[in-house]
Short mmCIF file of C-alpha atoms (C1' of nucleotides) in Angstrom, two decimals:
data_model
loop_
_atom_site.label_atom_id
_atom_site.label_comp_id
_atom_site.label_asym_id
_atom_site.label_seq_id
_atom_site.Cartn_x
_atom_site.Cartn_y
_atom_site.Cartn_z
CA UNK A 1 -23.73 17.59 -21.57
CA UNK A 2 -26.97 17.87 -23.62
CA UNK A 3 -27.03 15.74 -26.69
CA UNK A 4 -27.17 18.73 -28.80
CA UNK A 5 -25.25 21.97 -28.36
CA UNK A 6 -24.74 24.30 -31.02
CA UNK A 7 -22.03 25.62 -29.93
CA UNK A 8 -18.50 24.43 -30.83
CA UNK A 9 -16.31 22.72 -28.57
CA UNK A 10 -13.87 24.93 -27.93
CA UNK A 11 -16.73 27.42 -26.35
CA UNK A 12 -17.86 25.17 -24.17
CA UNK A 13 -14.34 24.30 -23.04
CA UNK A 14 -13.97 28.05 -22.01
CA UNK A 15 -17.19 28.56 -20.35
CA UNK A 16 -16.74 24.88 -18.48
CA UNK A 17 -13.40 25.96 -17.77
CA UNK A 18 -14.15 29.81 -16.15
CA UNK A 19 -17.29 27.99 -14.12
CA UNK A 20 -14.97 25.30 -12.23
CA UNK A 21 -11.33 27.90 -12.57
CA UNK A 22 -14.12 30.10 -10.39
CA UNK A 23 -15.53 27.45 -8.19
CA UNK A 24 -12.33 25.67 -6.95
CA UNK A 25 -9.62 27.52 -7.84
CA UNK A 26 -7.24 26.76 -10.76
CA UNK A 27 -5.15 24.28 -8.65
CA UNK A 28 -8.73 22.79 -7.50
CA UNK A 29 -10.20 22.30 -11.15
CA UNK A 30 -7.94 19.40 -13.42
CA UNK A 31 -8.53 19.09 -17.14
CA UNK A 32 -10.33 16.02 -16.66
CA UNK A 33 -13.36 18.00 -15.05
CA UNK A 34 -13.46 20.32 -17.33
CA UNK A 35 -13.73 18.37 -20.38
CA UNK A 36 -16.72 16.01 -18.49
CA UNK A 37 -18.86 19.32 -17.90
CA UNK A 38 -18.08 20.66 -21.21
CA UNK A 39 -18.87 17.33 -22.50
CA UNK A 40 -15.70 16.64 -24.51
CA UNK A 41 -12.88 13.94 -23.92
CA UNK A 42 -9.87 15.78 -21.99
CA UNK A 43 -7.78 15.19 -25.08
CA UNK A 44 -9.62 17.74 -26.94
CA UNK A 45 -8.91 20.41 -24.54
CA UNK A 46 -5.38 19.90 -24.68
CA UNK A 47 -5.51 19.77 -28.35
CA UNK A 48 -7.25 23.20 -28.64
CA UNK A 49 -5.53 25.28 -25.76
CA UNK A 50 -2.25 23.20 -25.69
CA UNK A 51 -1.93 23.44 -21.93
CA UNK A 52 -3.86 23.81 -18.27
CA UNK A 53 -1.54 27.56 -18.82
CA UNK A 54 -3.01 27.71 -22.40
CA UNK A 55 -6.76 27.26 -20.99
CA UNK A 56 -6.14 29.44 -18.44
CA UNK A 57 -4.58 32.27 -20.67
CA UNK A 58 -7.90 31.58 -22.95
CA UNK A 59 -10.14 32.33 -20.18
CA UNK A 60 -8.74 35.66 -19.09
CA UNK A 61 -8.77 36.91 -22.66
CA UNK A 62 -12.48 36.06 -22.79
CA UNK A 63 -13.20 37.45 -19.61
CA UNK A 64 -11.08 40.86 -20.74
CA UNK A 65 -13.20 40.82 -23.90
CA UNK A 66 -16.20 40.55 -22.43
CA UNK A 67 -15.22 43.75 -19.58
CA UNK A 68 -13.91 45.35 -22.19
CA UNK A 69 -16.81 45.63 -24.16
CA UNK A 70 -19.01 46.39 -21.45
CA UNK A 71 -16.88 49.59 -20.97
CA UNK A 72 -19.58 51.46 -23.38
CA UNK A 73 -22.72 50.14 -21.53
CA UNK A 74 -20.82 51.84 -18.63
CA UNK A 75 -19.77 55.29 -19.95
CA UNK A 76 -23.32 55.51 -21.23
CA UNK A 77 -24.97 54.90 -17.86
CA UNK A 78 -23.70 57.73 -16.20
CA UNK A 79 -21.76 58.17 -13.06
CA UNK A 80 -20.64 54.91 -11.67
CA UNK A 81 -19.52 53.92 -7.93
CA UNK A 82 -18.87 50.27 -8.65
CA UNK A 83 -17.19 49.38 -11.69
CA UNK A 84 -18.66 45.82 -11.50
CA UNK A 85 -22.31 46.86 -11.56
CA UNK A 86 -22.33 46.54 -15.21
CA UNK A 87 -20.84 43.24 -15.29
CA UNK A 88 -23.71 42.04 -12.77
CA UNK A 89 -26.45 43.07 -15.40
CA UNK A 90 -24.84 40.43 -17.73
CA UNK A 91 -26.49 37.17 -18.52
CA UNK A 92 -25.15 34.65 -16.88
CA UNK A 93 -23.08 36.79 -15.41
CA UNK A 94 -22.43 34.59 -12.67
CA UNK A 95 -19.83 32.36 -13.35
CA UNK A 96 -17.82 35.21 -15.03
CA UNK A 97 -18.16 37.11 -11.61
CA UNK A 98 -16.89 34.05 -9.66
CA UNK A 99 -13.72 33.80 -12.11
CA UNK A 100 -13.24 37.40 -11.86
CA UNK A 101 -13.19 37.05 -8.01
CA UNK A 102 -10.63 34.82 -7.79
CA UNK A 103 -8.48 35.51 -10.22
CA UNK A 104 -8.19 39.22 -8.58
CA UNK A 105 -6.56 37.47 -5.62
CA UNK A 106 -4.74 34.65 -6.43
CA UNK A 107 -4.19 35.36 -10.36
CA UNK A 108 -1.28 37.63 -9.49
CA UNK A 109 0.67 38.96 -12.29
CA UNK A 110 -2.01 37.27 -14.90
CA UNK A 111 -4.38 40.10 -13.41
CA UNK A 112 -2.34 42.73 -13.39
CA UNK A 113 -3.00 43.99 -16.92
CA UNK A 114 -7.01 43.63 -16.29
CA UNK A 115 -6.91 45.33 -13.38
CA UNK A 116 -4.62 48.31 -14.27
CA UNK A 117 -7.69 48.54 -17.11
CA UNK A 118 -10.21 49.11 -14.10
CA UNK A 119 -8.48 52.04 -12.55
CA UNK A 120 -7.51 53.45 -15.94
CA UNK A 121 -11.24 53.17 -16.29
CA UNK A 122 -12.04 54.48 -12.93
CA UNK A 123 -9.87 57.51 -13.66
CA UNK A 124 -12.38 58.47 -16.51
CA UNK A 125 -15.34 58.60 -14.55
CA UNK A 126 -13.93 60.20 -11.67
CA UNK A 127 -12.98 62.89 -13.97
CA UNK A 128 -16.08 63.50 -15.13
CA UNK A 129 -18.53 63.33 -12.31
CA UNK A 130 -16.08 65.51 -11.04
CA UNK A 131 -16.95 67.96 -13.68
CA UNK A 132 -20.34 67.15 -13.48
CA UNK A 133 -20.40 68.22 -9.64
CA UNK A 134 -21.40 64.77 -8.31
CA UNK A 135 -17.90 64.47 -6.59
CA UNK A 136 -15.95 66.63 -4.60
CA UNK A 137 -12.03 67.27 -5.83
CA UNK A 138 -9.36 65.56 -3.68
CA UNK A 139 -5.88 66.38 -2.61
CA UNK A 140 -4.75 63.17 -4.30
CA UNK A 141 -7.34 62.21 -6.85
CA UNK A 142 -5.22 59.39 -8.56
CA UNK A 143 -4.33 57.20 -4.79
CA UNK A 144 -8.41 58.26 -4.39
CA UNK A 145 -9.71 56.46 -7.31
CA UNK A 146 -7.17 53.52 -6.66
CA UNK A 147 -8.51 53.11 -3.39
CA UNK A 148 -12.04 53.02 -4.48
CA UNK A 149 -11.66 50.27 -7.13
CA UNK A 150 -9.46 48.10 -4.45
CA UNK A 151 -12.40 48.42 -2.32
CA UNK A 152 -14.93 47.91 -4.93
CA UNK A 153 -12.39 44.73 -6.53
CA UNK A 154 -12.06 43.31 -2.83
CA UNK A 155 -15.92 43.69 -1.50
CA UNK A 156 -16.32 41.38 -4.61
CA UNK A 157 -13.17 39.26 -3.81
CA UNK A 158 -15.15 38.81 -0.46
CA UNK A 159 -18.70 38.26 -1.65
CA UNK A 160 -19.53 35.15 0.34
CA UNK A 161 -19.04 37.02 3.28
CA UNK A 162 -20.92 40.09 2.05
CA UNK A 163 -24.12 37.30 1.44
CA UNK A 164 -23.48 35.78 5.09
CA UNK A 165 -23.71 39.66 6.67
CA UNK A 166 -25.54 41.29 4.67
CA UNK A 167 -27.53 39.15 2.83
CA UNK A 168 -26.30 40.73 -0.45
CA UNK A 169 -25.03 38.68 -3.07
CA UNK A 170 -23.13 40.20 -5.62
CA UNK A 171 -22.83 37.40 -7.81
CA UNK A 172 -27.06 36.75 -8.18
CA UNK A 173 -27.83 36.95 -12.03
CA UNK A 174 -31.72 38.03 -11.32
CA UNK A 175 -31.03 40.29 -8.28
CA UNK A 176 -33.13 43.67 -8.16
CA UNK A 177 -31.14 46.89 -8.17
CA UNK A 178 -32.22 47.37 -4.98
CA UNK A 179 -31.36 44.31 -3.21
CA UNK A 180 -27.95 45.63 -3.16
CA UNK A 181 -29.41 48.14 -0.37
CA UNK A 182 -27.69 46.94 2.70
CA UNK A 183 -24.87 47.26 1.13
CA UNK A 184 -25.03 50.61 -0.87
CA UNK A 185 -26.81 52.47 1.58
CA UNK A 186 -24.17 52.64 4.34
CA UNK A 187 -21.71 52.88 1.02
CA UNK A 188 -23.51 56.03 0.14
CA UNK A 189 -23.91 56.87 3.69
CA UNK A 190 -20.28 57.40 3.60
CA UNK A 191 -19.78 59.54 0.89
CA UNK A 192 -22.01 61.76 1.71
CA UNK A 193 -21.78 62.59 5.04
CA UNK A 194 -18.60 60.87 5.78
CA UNK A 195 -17.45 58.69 8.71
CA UNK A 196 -15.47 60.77 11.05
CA UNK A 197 -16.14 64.32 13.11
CA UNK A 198 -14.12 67.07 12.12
CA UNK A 199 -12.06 67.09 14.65
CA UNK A 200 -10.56 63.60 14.37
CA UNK A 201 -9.06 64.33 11.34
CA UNK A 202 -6.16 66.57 12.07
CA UNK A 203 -5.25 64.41 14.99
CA UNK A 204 -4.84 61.13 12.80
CA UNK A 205 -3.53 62.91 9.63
CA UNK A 206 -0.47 63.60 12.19
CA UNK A 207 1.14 60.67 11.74
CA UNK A 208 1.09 60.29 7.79
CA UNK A 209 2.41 64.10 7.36
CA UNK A 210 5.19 63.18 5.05
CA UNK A 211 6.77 65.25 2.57
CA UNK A 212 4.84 65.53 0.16
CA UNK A 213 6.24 63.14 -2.62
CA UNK A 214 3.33 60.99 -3.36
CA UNK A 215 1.90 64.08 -4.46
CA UNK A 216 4.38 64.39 -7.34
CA UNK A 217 2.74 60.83 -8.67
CA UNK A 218 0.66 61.72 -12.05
CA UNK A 219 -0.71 60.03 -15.16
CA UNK B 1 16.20 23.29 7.74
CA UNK B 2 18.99 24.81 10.16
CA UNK B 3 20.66 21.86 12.31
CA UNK B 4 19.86 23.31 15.84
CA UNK B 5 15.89 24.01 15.87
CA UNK B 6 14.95 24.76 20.01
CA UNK B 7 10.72 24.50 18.25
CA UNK B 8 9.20 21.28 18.36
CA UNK B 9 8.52 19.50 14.95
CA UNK B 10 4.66 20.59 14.98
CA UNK B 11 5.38 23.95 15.79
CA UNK B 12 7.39 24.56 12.90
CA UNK B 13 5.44 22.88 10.77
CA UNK B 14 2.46 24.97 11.10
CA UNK B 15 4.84 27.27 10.70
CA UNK B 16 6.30 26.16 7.64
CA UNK B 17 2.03 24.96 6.60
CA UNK B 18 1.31 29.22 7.39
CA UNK B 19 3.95 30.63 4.69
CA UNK B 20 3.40 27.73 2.00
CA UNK B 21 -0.40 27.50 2.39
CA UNK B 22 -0.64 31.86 2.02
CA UNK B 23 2.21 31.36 -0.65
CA UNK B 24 0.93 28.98 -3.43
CA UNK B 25 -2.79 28.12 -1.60
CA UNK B 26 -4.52 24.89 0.17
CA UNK B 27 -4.24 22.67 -3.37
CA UNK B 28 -0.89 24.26 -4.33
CA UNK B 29 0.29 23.10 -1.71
CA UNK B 30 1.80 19.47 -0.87
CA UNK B 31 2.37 17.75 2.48
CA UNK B 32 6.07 16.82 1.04
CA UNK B 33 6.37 20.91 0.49
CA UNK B 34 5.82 21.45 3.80
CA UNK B 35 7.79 18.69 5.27
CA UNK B 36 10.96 19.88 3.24
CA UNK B 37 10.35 23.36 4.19
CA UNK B 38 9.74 22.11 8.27
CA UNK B 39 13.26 20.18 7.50
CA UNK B 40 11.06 17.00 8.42
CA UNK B 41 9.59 13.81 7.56
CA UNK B 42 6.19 13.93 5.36
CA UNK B 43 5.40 10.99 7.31
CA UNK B 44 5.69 13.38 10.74
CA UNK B 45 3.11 15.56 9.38
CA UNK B 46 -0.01 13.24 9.40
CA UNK B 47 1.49 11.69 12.65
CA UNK B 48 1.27 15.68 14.45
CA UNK B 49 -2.08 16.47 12.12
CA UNK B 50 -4.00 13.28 11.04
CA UNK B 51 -4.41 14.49 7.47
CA UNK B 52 -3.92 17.84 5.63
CA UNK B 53 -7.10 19.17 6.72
CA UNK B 54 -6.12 18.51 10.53
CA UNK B 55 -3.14 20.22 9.61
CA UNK B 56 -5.28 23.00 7.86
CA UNK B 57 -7.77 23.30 10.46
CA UNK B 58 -4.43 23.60 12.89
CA UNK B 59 -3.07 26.45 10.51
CA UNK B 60 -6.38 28.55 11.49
CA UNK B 61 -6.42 27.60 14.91
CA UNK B 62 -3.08 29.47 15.05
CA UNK B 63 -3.90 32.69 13.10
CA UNK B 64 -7.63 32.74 15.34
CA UNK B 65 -5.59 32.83 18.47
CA UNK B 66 -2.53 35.01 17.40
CA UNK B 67 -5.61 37.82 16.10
CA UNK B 68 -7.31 36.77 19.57
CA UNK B 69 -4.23 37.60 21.55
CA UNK B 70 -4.11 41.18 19.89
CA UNK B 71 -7.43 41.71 20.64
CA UNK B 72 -6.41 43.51 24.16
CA UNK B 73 -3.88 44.83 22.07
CA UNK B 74 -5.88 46.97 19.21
CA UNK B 75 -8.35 47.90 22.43
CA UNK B 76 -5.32 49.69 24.13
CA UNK B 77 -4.28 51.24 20.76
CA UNK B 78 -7.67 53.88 20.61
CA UNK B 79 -9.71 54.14 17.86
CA UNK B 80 -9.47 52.08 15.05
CA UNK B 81 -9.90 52.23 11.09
CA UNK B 82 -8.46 49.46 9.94
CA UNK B 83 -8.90 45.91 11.87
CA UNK B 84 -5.15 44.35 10.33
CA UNK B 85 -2.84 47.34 11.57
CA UNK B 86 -2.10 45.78 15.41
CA UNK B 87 -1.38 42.16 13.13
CA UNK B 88 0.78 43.86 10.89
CA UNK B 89 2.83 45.24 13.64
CA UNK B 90 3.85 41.42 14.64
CA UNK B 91 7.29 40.15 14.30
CA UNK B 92 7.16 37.99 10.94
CA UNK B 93 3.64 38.68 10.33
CA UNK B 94 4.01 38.58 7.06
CA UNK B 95 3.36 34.70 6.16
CA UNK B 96 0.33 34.80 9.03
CA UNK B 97 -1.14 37.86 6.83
CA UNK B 98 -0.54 35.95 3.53
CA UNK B 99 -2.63 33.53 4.84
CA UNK B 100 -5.25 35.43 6.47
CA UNK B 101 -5.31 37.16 3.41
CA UNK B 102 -5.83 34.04 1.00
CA UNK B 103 -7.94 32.28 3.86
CA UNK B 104 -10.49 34.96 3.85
CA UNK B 105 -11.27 34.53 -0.15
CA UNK B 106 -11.10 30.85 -0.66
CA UNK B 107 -11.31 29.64 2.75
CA UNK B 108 -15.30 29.39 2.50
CA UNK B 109 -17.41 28.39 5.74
CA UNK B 110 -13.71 27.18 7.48
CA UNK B 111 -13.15 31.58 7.92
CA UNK B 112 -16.35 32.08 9.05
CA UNK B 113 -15.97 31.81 12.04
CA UNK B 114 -12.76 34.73 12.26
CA UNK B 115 -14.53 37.09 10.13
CA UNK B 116 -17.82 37.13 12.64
CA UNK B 117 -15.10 37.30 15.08
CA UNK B 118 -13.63 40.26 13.47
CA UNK B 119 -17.20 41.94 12.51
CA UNK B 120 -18.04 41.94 16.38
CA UNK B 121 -14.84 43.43 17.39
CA UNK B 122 -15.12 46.28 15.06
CA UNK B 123 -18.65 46.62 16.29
CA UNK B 124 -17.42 47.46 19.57
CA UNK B 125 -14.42 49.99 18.65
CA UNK B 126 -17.30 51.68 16.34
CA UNK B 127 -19.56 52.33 19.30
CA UNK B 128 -16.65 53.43 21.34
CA UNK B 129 -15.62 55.65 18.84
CA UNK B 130 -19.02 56.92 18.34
CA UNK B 131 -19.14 57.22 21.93
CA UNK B 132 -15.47 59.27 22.05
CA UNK B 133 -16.93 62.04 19.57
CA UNK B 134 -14.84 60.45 16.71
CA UNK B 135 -16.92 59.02 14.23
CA UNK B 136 -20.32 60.48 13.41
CA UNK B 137 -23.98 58.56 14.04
CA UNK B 138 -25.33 56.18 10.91
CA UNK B 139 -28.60 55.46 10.04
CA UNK B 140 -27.34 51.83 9.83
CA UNK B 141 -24.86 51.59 12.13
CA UNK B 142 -24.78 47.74 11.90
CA UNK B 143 -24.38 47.58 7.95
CA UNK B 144 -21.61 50.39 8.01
CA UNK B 145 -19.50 48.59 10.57
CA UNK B 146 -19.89 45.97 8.04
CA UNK B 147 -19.18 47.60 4.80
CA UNK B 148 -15.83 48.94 6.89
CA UNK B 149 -14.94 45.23 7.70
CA UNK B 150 -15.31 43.85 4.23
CA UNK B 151 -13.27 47.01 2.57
CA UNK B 152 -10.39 46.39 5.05
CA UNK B 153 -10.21 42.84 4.26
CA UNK B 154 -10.59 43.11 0.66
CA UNK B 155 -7.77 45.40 0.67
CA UNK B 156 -5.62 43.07 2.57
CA UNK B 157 -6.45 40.02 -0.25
CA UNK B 158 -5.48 42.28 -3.10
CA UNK B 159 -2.35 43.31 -1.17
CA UNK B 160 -0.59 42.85 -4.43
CA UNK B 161 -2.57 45.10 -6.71
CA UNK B 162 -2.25 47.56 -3.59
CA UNK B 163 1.52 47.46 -3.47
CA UNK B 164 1.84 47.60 -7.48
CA UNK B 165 -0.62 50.71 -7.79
CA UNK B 166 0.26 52.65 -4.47
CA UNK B 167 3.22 51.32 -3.71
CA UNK B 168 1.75 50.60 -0.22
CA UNK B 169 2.83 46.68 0.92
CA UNK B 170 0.47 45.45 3.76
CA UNK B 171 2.46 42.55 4.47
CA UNK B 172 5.72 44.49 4.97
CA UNK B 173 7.52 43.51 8.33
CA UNK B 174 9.10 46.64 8.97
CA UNK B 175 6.97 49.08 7.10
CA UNK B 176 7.06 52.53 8.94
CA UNK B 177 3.48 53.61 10.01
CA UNK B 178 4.07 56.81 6.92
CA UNK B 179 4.39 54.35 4.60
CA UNK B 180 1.20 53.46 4.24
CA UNK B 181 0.32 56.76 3.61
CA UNK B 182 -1.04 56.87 -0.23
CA UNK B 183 -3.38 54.29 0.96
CA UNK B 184 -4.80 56.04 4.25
CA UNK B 185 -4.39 59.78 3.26
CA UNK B 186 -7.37 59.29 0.76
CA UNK B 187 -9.14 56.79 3.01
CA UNK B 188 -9.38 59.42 5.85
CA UNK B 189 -9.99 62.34 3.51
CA UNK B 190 -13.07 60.06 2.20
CA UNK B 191 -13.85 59.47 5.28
CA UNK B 192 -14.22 63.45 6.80
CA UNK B 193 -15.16 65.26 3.41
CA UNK B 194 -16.77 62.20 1.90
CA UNK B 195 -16.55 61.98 -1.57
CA UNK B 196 -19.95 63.09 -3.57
CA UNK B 197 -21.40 66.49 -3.41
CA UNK B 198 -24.65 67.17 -1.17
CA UNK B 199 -26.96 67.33 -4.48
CA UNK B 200 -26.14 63.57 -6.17
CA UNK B 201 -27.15 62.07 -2.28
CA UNK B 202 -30.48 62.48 -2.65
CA UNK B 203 -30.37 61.83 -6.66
CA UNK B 204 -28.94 58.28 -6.08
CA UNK B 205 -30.65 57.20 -2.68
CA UNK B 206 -34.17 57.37 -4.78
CA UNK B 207 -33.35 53.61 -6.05
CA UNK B 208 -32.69 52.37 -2.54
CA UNK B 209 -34.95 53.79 -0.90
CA UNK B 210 -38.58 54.18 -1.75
CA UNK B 211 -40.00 50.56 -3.53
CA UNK B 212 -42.57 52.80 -4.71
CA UNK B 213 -39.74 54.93 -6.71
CA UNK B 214 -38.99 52.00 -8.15
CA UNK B 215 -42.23 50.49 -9.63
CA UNK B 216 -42.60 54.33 -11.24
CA UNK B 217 -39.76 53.67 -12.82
CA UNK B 218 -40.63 50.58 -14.56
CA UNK B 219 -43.94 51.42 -15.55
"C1'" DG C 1 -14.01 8.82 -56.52
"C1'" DC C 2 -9.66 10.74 -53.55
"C1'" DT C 3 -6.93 13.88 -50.43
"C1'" DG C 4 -5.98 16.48 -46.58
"C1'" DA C 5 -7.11 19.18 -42.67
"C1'" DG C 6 -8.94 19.59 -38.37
"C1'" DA C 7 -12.19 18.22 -34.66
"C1'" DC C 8 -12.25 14.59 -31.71
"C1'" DT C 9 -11.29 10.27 -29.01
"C1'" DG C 10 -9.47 6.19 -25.92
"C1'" DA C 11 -5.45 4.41 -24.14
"C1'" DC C 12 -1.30 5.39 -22.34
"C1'" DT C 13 2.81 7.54 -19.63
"C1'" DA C 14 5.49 9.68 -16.04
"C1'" DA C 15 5.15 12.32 -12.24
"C1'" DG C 16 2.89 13.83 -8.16
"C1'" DT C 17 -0.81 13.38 -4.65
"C1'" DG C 18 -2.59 12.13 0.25
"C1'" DT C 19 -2.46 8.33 3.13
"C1'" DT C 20 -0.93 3.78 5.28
"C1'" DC C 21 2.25 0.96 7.60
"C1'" DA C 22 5.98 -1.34 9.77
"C1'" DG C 23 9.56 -0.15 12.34
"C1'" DT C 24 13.66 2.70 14.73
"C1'" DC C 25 15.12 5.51 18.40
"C1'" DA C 26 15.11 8.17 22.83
"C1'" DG C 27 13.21 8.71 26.68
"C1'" DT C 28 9.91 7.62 31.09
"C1'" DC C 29 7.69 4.90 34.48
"C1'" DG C 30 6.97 0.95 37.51
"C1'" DC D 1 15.76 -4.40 34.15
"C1'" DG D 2 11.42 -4.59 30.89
"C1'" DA D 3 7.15 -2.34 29.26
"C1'" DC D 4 5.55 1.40 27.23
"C1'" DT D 5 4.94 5.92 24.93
"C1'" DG D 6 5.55 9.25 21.46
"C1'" DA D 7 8.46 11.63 18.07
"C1'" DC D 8 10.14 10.36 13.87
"C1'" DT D 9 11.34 7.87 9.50
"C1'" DG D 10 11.56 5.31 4.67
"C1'" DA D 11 9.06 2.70 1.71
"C1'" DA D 12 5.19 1.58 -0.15
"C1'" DC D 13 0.10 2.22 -1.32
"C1'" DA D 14 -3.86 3.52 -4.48
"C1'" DC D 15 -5.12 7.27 -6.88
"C1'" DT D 16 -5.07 11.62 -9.69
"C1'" DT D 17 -2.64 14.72 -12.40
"C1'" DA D 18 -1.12 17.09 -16.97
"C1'" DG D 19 0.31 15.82 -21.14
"C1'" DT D 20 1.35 12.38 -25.36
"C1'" DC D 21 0.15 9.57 -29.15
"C1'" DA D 22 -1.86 6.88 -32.67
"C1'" DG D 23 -5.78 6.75 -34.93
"C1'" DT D 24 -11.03 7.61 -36.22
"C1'" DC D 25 -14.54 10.53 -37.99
"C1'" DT D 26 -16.47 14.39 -40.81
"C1'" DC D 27 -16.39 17.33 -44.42
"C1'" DA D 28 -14.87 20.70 -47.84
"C1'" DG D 29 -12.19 21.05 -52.23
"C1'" DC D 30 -10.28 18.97 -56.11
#
DNA sequence: GCTGAGACTGACTAAGTGTTCAGTCAGTCG
DNA sequence: CGACTGACTGAACACTTAGTCAGTCTCAGC
């Protein structure tokens, strides 16, 4: 909207377009809305992406590009428990966050690709903080790391609850490392210690003792 | 859309509102849509409903008192890990999960309301279970009953990533209790053995813990 | 100078949206 | 019987939607 913007259209277009795909939903967001916070004519959105689908497919490149490259920044900052911690350190990192949320639940088989990247991801770093000894080995490592990255993927999915309950907001762009607390402390609280006694275990594992064919399941 | 219908035209529908609003979302989603589906009059709608938030805010009126009715339910049922298993056990829960599911992502302030409702529940079975030798103490007890909420419900709004990667579907009908197996066998081996080795506890809880630790570190 | 390409726009279209309204029909009550 | 109620409908309403189109502007290259 400012009179001068350096920045060509089409970039604002995107970066309108992820803010308002990530506030109200794709459905929720038309083209017209878009072009007025990008500060274009809704013509010229059309005539660069082709389509609502052609914006849409734009945005979810750009937000793959920009995961993608953070994959260094994470590899280099050692072991890693939330594989959207990096992401947070971003500058305006917010919108991008928002987008991200969404489109892991309602993008559907647009997301599929990004998140298979995640646990691919995932798998890495489990590996080695396995072999660094921060981790202990598991009976079915690759269904483990799955269901750590759904739960990481989905506590962000949820993260206007997580503000409501525990006043942690995942998608702050100036939040302190440890305002996360509430959040990581019981997380680490967990895998350390654990949840359940010893003895609980055998009786619930009972029911799930089926021949052992997920097992077979390997990269 | 069958001749003979015993239900009432509001009951179906909500009915038909529940599977269309979980399938394609709130502004997917048409009042004609729904009519068609109900095998009635658009016109019938906003006579039952008002408008299509009446009809909305009757959509969550429904799921709030079918989850309310298996409150007594899940109590009977022991201990419990996850707070969607008793739902899923319903007959034709799965368009009443597909919305829960969508609801609790872009539903906003409107899901409040369950999710507190679901937070307190869990609250109690985690004291019981305490209580019953099952789970062990936490230095925030409060925050972990949390954390447990939000990971359960995440993992019910990325149902489809769960189903693609571990072959687990929550919103199966008849799903055996063994088939959700890949997704609970490394949720409850997480949750005895934990997951990180004793040493990288105290290594990581130094950011969270101490704000003096933290102002070293900067300086 | 001129040409052509591409960014960019206002005006338009056809379809779809939620909502309004007048009115039909089957019952119920006095 | 007539008055009345509530489920139910078709047709219209005003509005928004994604997408089209003709045409303007700027600017590099000849």
């Amino acid at each position: 909207m400012s009179d001068t913007d350096s920045r060509g259209g089409a970039e604002r277009i995107i970066e309108a377009a992820i803010d308002l795909f990530g506030r109200h939903g794709v459905h929720g967001t038309s083209l017209r809305s878009v072009a007025q916070q990008a500060g274009v004519s809704q013509a010229l959105v059309v005539h660069h992406f082709g389509s609502k689908d052609g914006l849409l497919r734009a945005c979810d490149h750009h937000v793959a590009s920009v995961t993608r490259a953070n994959k260094e920044r994470t590899v280099a900052g050692g072991p890693q428990l939330d594989p959207f911690q990096t992401l947070r350190q971003l500058e305006k990192s917010q919108p991008l966050l928002r987008y991200l949320a969404r489109a892991l639940t309602e993008g559907g088989e647009r997301t599929r690709e990004l998140v298979d990247e995640f646990v691919a991801d995932a798998h890495d770093y489990m590996r080695l903080a396995e072999e660094a000894g921060f981790v202990k080995p598991s009976a079915t490592p690759h269904e483990r790391t799955i269901v750590l990255v759904i739960w990481s993927m989905g506590a962000l999915a949820m993260h206007s609850h997580v503000k409501r309950l525990l006043g942690v907001d995942f998608l702050a762009d100036d939040a302190p490392p440890e305002s996360l607390g509430p959040y990581l402390r019981p997380m680490l609280e967990l895998f350390t210690q654990g949840l359940m006694q010893e003895g609980a275990f055998d009786q619930m594992t009972e029911m799930f003792e089926v021949p052992e064919s997920i097992s077979e399941r390997e990269a």
